[in-house]
CSV table of C-alpha atoms and ligand atoms in Angstrom, one decimal:
chain,number,residue,atom,x,y,z
A,17,MET,CA,41.3,161.5,43.0
A,18,THR,CA,37.7,161.5,44.4
A,19,ILE,CA,36.7,159.0,47.2
A,20,LEU,CA,33.2,158.4,48.3
A,21,ILE,CA,32.9,157.5,52.0
A,22,THR,CA,29.8,156.1,53.6
A,23,GLY,CA,29.6,156.4,57.4
A,24,ALA,CA,32.0,159.3,57.1
A,25,THR,CA,30.3,161.1,60.1
A,26,GLY,CA,31.2,158.2,62.4
A,27,LEU,CA,34.3,157.4,64.5
A,28,VAL,CA,36.5,155.8,61.8
A,29,GLY,CA,35.0,157.9,59.0
A,30,THR,CA,35.8,161.2,60.6
A,31,ALA,CA,39.5,160.2,61.2
A,32,LEU,CA,39.7,158.8,57.7
A,33,THR,CA,38.2,161.9,56.1
A,34,GLU,CA,40.7,164.1,57.8
A,35,LEU,CA,43.6,162.0,56.5
A,36,CYS,CA,42.2,161.8,52.9
A,37,LEU,CA,41.8,165.6,52.8
A,38,GLU,CA,45.4,166.0,54.1
A,39,GLU,CA,46.6,163.7,51.3
A,40,GLY,CA,44.8,166.0,48.8
A,41,TYR,CA,42.0,163.6,47.9
A,42,THR,CA,38.5,165.0,47.2
A,43,VAL,CA,36.0,163.4,49.6
A,44,HIS,CA,32.3,162.8,48.8
A,45,TYR,CA,30.2,161.3,51.6
A,46,LEU,CA,26.8,159.8,51.9
A,47,THR,CA,24.9,160.5,55.1
A,48,THR,CA,21.4,159.7,56.4
A,49,ARG,CA,21.3,163.0,58.3
A,50,LYS,CA,20.5,166.0,56.2
A,51,ASN,CA,21.9,168.3,58.9
A,52,LYS,CA,25.3,166.7,58.4
A,53,ILE,CA,25.5,167.8,54.7
A,54,VAL,CA,28.1,170.4,54.0
A,55,GLU,CA,29.8,171.4,50.8
A,56,SER,CA,33.2,172.9,50.0
A,57,SER,CA,35.5,172.5,47.0
A,58,ASN,CA,37.0,169.2,48.2
A,59,TYR,CA,34.5,167.9,50.7
A,60,LYS,CA,30.9,167.3,49.7
A,61,GLY,CA,28.0,165.6,51.5
A,62,PHE,CA,25.1,163.8,49.8
A,63,TYR,CA,21.9,162.4,51.3
A,64,TRP,CA,20.8,158.8,51.1
A,65,ASN,CA,18.3,156.6,52.9
A,66,PRO,CA,19.3,153.0,52.2
A,67,ALA,CA,16.2,151.6,53.9
A,68,GLU,CA,14.1,153.4,51.3
A,69,LYS,CA,16.6,152.8,48.5
A,70,GLU,CA,17.0,156.5,48.1
A,71,ILE,CA,20.4,157.9,47.0
A,72,ASP,CA,21.7,161.1,45.5
A,73,THR,CA,23.6,159.7,42.5
A,74,ALA,CA,25.6,162.9,42.2
A,75,ALA,CA,27.7,161.5,45.1
A,76,LEU,CA,29.4,159.2,42.5
A,77,ASP,CA,30.6,162.0,40.2
A,78,ASP,CA,34.3,161.4,39.4
A,79,VAL,CA,34.6,158.8,42.2
A,80,SER,CA,37.1,156.0,41.6
A,81,CYS,CA,37.1,154.5,45.1
A,82,ILE,CA,34.3,153.8,47.6
A,83,VAL,CA,34.9,153.2,51.3
A,84,HIS,CA,31.9,151.7,52.9
A,85,LEU,CA,31.9,152.2,56.7
A,86,VAL,CA,28.2,152.3,57.4
A,87,GLY,CA,26.7,150.2,60.1
A,88,ALA,CA,24.4,150.6,63.1
A,89,SER,CA,26.3,150.5,66.3
A,90,ILE,CA,26.7,146.9,67.8
A,91,SER,CA,26.9,148.3,71.3
A,92,LYS,CA,23.2,148.9,71.8
A,93,ARG,CA,21.1,146.1,73.4
A,94,TRP,CA,20.5,143.3,70.9
A,95,THR,CA,16.8,143.1,70.8
A,96,LYS,CA,15.3,141.2,67.9
A,97,SER,CA,14.4,144.4,66.1
A,98,TYR,CA,17.8,146.0,66.8
A,99,LYS,CA,19.6,142.9,65.5
A,100,LYS,CA,17.8,143.3,62.3
A,101,LYS,CA,18.9,146.9,62.1
A,102,ILE,CA,22.6,145.9,62.7
A,103,LEU,CA,22.4,143.5,59.8
A,104,ASP,CA,20.1,145.6,57.5
A,105,SER,CA,22.1,148.8,57.9
A,106,ARG,CA,25.2,147.1,56.5
A,107,ILE,CA,23.7,145.0,53.8
A,108,GLU,CA,20.9,147.3,52.4
A,109,SER,CA,23.4,150.1,52.1
A,110,ALA,CA,26.0,147.9,50.3
A,111,ASN,CA,23.2,146.6,48.0
A,112,LEU,CA,22.0,150.1,47.2
A,113,LEU,CA,25.5,151.1,46.2
A,114,PHE,CA,25.8,148.0,44.1
A,115,GLU,CA,22.5,148.6,42.3
A,116,THR,CA,23.4,152.3,41.8
A,117,LEU,CA,26.8,151.5,40.2
A,118,LYS,CA,25.2,148.8,38.1
A,119,GLU,CA,22.6,151.2,36.7
A,120,ASN,CA,24.7,154.4,36.4
A,121,GLU,CA,27.8,155.1,34.4
A,122,ASN,CA,30.7,155.6,36.8
A,123,LYS,CA,34.5,155.4,37.2
A,124,VAL,CA,34.6,153.3,40.4
A,125,ARG,CA,37.3,150.6,40.3
A,126,HIS,CA,37.9,150.0,44.0
A,127,PHE,CA,35.4,149.1,46.8
A,128,ILE,CA,36.7,149.0,50.4
A,129,SER,CA,34.3,147.6,53.0
A,130,ALA,CA,34.6,147.7,56.8
A,131,SER,CA,34.4,144.3,58.4
A,132,GLY,CA,35.2,142.9,61.8
A,133,ILE,CA,37.4,140.4,63.5
A,134,GLY,CA,34.2,139.1,65.1
A,135,ILE,CA,34.0,136.8,62.1
A,136,TYR,CA,36.6,134.5,63.7
A,137,PRO,CA,35.4,132.1,66.4
A,138,SER,CA,36.2,133.2,69.9
A,139,SER,CA,39.3,131.5,71.3
A,140,ARG,CA,41.9,132.0,74.0
A,141,THR,CA,44.6,130.1,72.3
A,142,LYS,CA,44.2,130.3,68.5
A,143,LEU,CA,46.0,133.1,66.6
A,144,TYR,CA,44.0,134.2,63.5
A,145,SER,CA,45.7,135.6,60.4
A,146,GLU,CA,44.0,136.5,57.2
A,147,GLU,CA,44.5,132.9,56.0
A,148,ASN,CA,42.0,131.5,58.5
A,149,THR,CA,38.7,130.6,57.0
A,150,GLU,CA,36.8,129.5,60.1
A,151,THR,CA,33.8,131.6,61.1
A,152,GLY,CA,32.1,131.9,64.4
A,153,ASP,CA,28.8,130.5,65.2
A,154,ASN,CA,27.1,133.5,66.7
A,155,PHE,CA,25.0,136.5,65.6
A,156,LEU,CA,28.0,138.8,65.1
A,157,ALA,CA,30.0,136.4,63.0
A,158,ARG,CA,26.9,135.8,60.8
A,159,VAL,CA,26.5,139.5,60.3
A,160,VAL,CA,30.1,139.8,59.3
A,161,VAL,CA,29.9,136.9,56.8
A,162,ALA,CA,26.8,138.5,55.2
A,163,TRP,CA,28.5,141.9,55.2
A,164,GLU,CA,31.6,140.5,53.4
A,165,LEU,CA,29.4,138.6,50.9
A,166,ALA,CA,27.6,141.9,50.1
A,167,ALA,CA,31.0,143.5,49.5
A,168,ASP,CA,32.2,140.6,47.3
A,169,ARG,CA,29.2,141.2,44.9
A,170,PHE,CA,31.1,144.3,43.6
A,171,LYS,CA,33.6,142.0,42.0
A,172,THR,CA,30.9,141.1,39.4
A,173,LEU,CA,31.1,144.7,38.3
A,174,GLY,CA,34.8,144.4,37.6
A,175,ILE,CA,35.6,146.3,40.8
A,176,ASP,CA,38.5,145.3,43.1
A,177,VAL,CA,37.2,144.6,46.7
A,178,ALA,CA,39.0,145.0,50.0
A,179,LYS,CA,37.6,144.0,53.4
A,180,ILE,CA,39.1,145.5,56.5
A,181,ARG,CA,38.5,143.1,59.4
A,182,THR,CA,38.8,145.7,62.2
A,183,GLY,CA,39.6,145.0,65.8
A,184,LEU,CA,38.5,147.1,68.8
A,185,VAL,CA,39.1,150.7,67.8
A,186,LEU,CA,40.4,152.8,70.7
A,187,SER,CA,39.6,156.5,70.5
A,188,ALA,CA,39.1,159.2,73.1
A,189,ARG,CA,36.1,160.5,71.2
A,190,ASP,CA,33.8,157.6,71.0
A,191,GLY,CA,33.5,153.8,70.8
A,192,ALA,CA,34.5,151.3,73.5
A,193,LEU,CA,37.2,153.2,75.4
A,194,PRO,CA,35.2,156.0,76.9
A,195,GLN,CA,32.7,153.3,78.1
A,196,MET,CA,35.4,151.3,79.7
A,197,VAL,CA,36.9,154.4,81.3
A,198,LYS,CA,33.7,155.4,83.1
A,199,PRO,CA,33.5,152.7,85.8
A,200,ILE,CA,37.3,152.6,86.2
A,201,LYS,CA,37.3,156.3,87.0
A,202,LEU,CA,34.6,155.6,89.7
A,203,GLY,CA,37.0,153.0,91.2
A,204,LEU,CA,34.9,150.2,89.9
A,205,GLY,CA,37.5,148.7,87.5
A,206,ALA,CA,37.7,144.9,87.4
A,207,PRO,CA,38.3,142.2,84.9
A,208,LEU,CA,35.2,141.0,83.1
A,209,GLY,CA,34.4,137.3,83.3
A,210,SER,CA,37.5,135.3,83.4
A,211,GLY,CA,39.5,138.3,82.2
A,212,LYS,CA,41.4,136.0,79.9
A,213,GLN,CA,39.5,136.8,76.7
A,214,TRP,CA,41.5,138.6,74.1
A,215,HIS,CA,41.0,142.1,72.9
A,216,SER,CA,42.8,142.7,69.5
A,217,TRP,CA,42.7,146.5,69.5
A,218,ILE,CA,43.8,149.3,67.2
A,219,HIS,CA,44.3,153.0,67.8
A,220,ILE,CA,42.0,155.3,65.8
A,221,GLU,CA,44.9,157.0,64.1
A,222,ASP,CA,46.3,153.6,62.9
A,223,ILE,CA,43.0,152.3,61.5
A,224,ALA,CA,42.5,155.5,59.5
A,225,ARG,CA,46.1,155.1,58.2
A,226,ILE,CA,45.4,151.4,57.3
A,227,TYR,CA,42.3,152.5,55.2
A,228,LEU,CA,44.4,155.2,53.6
A,229,SER,CA,47.1,152.7,52.7
A,230,VAL,CA,44.6,150.4,51.2
A,231,ILE,CA,43.2,153.3,49.1
A,232,ALA,CA,46.6,154.6,48.0
A,233,ASN,CA,48.0,151.2,47.1
A,234,GLU,CA,44.8,149.9,45.6
A,235,ARG,CA,44.9,146.8,47.6
A,236,GLU,CA,42.3,144.0,47.4
A,237,GLY,CA,41.4,141.0,49.5
A,238,ILE,CA,40.9,140.4,53.3
A,239,PHE,CA,43.0,142.5,55.8
A,240,ASN,CA,43.1,142.1,59.5
A,241,ALA,CA,43.4,145.6,61.0
A,242,VAL,CA,44.7,145.2,64.6
A,243,ALA,CA,47.8,146.5,66.4
A,244,PRO,CA,50.6,143.9,66.8
A,245,THR,CA,50.1,143.5,70.5
A,246,PRO,CA,46.6,142.2,71.5
A,247,VAL,CA,45.9,142.1,75.2
A,248,THR,CA,43.7,140.1,77.5
A,249,ASN,CA,40.7,141.8,79.1
A,250,SER,CA,42.3,141.9,82.6
A,251,LYS,CA,45.4,143.5,81.1
A,252,LEU,CA,43.4,146.1,79.3
A,253,MET,CA,41.4,147.0,82.4
A,254,TYR,CA,44.5,147.1,84.5
A,255,GLN,CA,46.4,149.3,82.1
A,256,ILE,CA,43.5,151.8,81.8
A,257,ALA,CA,43.2,151.9,85.7
A,258,ARG,CA,47.0,152.4,86.0
A,259,LYS,CA,47.0,155.2,83.4
A,260,LEU,CA,44.1,156.9,85.3
A,261,ASP,CA,45.7,156.3,88.7
A,262,ALA,CA,42.4,154.6,89.7
A,263,PRO,CA,42.1,151.7,92.2
A,264,TYR,CA,42.1,148.3,90.7
A,265,TRP,CA,41.5,145.6,93.3
A,266,LEU,CA,37.9,144.5,92.9
A,267,PRO,CA,37.2,140.8,92.0
A,268,ASN,CA,36.3,139.8,88.5
A,269,VAL,CA,32.8,140.7,87.4
A,270,PRO,CA,31.1,137.3,87.0
A,271,ALA,CA,30.2,136.3,83.5
A,272,PHE,CA,26.6,135.4,84.5
A,273,ALA,CA,26.1,138.9,85.9
A,274,LEU,CA,27.1,140.5,82.5
A,275,LYS,CA,24.9,137.9,80.7
A,276,LEU,CA,22.0,138.8,82.9
A,277,SER,CA,22.3,142.5,82.5
A,278,LEU,CA,23.4,142.7,78.8
A,279,GLY,CA,21.9,139.6,77.3
A,280,GLU,CA,23.4,138.2,74.1
A,281,MET,CA,25.5,141.3,73.5
A,282,SER,CA,27.6,140.4,76.6
A,283,MET,CA,29.6,138.3,74.2
A,284,LEU,CA,31.3,141.5,73.1
A,285,LEU,CA,32.9,141.7,76.5
A,286,LEU,CA,33.2,138.1,77.4
A,287,GLU,CA,34.6,136.6,74.2
A,288,GLY,CA,37.4,137.6,71.9
A,289,GLN,CA,39.9,136.7,69.3
A,290,LEU,CA,43.7,136.8,69.2
A,291,VAL,CA,44.3,138.3,65.7
A,292,ARG,CA,47.4,139.3,63.7
A,293,SER,CA,47.6,141.7,60.8
A,294,GLU,CA,49.8,139.3,58.8
A,295,LYS,CA,49.4,141.2,55.5
A,296,PHE,CA,50.2,144.7,56.9
A,297,ALA,CA,53.2,143.2,58.7
A,298,ALA,CA,54.4,141.8,55.4
A,299,PHE,CA,53.9,145.3,53.7
A,300,GLY,CA,56.1,146.8,56.4
A,301,PHE,CA,53.3,149.0,57.7
A,302,THR,CA,54.5,150.8,60.8
A,303,PHE,CA,51.9,151.3,63.6
A,304,ILE,CA,52.2,154.6,65.4
A,305,HIS,CA,50.7,152.9,68.4
A,306,PHE,CA,52.4,149.5,68.5
A,307,ASN,CA,51.6,148.7,72.1
A,308,LEU,CA,48.7,149.5,74.5
A,309,GLU,CA,50.8,151.7,76.7
A,310,SER,CA,51.6,154.0,73.8
A,311,ALA,CA,47.9,154.1,72.7
A,312,LEU,CA,46.6,154.8,76.2
A,313,ASN,CA,49.3,157.5,76.8
A,314,ASP,CA,48.0,159.2,73.7
A,315,LEU,CA,44.3,158.8,74.4
A,316,LEU,CA,43.8,159.2,78.1
B,6,NAP,N1,34.7,151.1,66.1
B,6,NAP,C1,35.1,149.9,66.3
B,6,NAP,O1,35.6,149.4,67.3
B,6,NAP,C2,34.8,148.9,65.1
B,6,NAP,C3,35.3,147.6,65.2
B,6,NAP,C4,35.1,146.7,64.2
B,6,NAP,C5,34.4,147.1,63.1
B,6,NAP,N2,33.9,148.4,63.0
B,6,NAP,C6,33.1,148.7,61.8
B,6,NAP,O2,33.7,149.8,61.1
B,6,NAP,C7,32.6,150.7,60.6
B,6,NAP,C8,32.9,152.1,61.1
B,6,NAP,O3,32.9,152.1,62.6
B,6,NAP,P1,32.7,153.4,63.4
B,6,NAP,O4,33.1,153.0,64.8
B,6,NAP,O5,33.2,154.5,62.7
B,6,NAP,O6,31.0,153.4,63.4
B,6,NAP,P2,30.1,154.6,63.9
B,6,NAP,O7,30.9,155.7,64.6
B,6,NAP,O8,29.0,154.0,64.6
B,6,NAP,O9,29.6,155.3,62.5
B,6,NAP,C9,28.9,154.5,61.5
B,6,NAP,C10,28.1,155.4,60.6
B,6,NAP,O10,27.2,154.6,59.9
B,6,NAP,C11,26.0,155.4,59.6
B,6,NAP,N3,24.8,154.6,60.1
B,6,NAP,C12,24.5,154.2,61.3
B,6,NAP,N4,23.3,153.6,61.3
B,6,NAP,C13,22.9,153.6,60.1
B,6,NAP,C14,21.7,153.1,59.4
B,6,NAP,N5,20.8,152.4,60.1
B,6,NAP,N6,21.6,153.3,58.1
B,6,NAP,C15,22.5,153.9,57.4
B,6,NAP,N7,23.6,154.5,57.9
B,6,NAP,C16,23.8,154.3,59.2
B,6,NAP,C17,26.1,156.7,60.3
B,6,NAP,O11,26.3,157.7,59.4
B,6,NAP,P3,25.2,158.9,59.1
B,6,NAP,O12,24.6,159.2,60.4
B,6,NAP,O13,26.0,160.0,58.5
B,6,NAP,O14,24.3,158.3,58.1
B,6,NAP,C18,27.3,156.5,61.2
B,6,NAP,O15,28.1,157.7,61.3
B,6,NAP,C19,31.3,150.1,61.1
B,6,NAP,O16,30.7,149.4,60.1
B,6,NAP,C20,31.7,149.2,62.3
B,6,NAP,O17,30.8,148.1,62.5
B,6,NAP,C21,34.1,149.3,64.0
């Protein structure tokens, strides 16, 4: 079976590609960076430029499943133009895939899109499962809503669609964890804001396994992808400090200071959702890293 992955060069894409190759799948991937294109018998890169509606349609040869992971990072300062890039990178790329499938003969029957738990409103008390239909009233939630609508369009082509609402991915390689570790290593670890906001996290190995399970079982619908044990910000910071043997006694970093230095994107640190992967629990999916201690022992 051949799978086409967009964003395969990123954090989740790299881990997923490795798993897919181990499972014996052939992986095609689309990249905007020509220097990232390599080709072997079961792993082939193809160039695209969604902003210019440019795509190498050979990427679709024999493909039955597309995993769409593309998205400009949300952890760069949210200027007006960068906010546009966050939205456009996700939607234009999905739309280009849609138009390409519509206009070219293909064997695609499954489209799996990355999504985010940032779609749910921030809350300290509410537990969100896939059943919840409320959406937040902020930039990030609006991006996720548009992103999921772009994915849903593929249903009109007779393709099954799955949306993976991903929590905070913890990896030693990239993403949020190395950024959190830096100040803590310098002895500057402290809870952010109230410290009571939730972080529904997932280990990189488990998010890749979740995608693989959605591919292998041809699942469709909305899936929350988070470990079963979300933690508050103060617990996350504390556990990282403890694992690193770093001091952890400073007072909370006031929310206004983070808002002042980071602007609107400070919500990524100051707000959060308590989320449960109801569907994966029902499938009997076993998380390798069930609790934060196990994840940090592995990553740090
Ligand atoms: N990591 C997390 O904690 C987390 C949490 C929730 C949701 N997600 C979502 O899951 C997906 C994968 O996450 P990730 O952490 O693996 O992301 P990542 O490491 O930032 O990689 C995303 C990939 O998207 C492509 N890309 C970036 N900007 C682009 C643009 N303007 N136009 C076209 N392609 C562009 C890049 O591929 P090329 O350079 O090869 O083109 C890049 O490798 C993302 O959509 C992300 O929003 C991630």
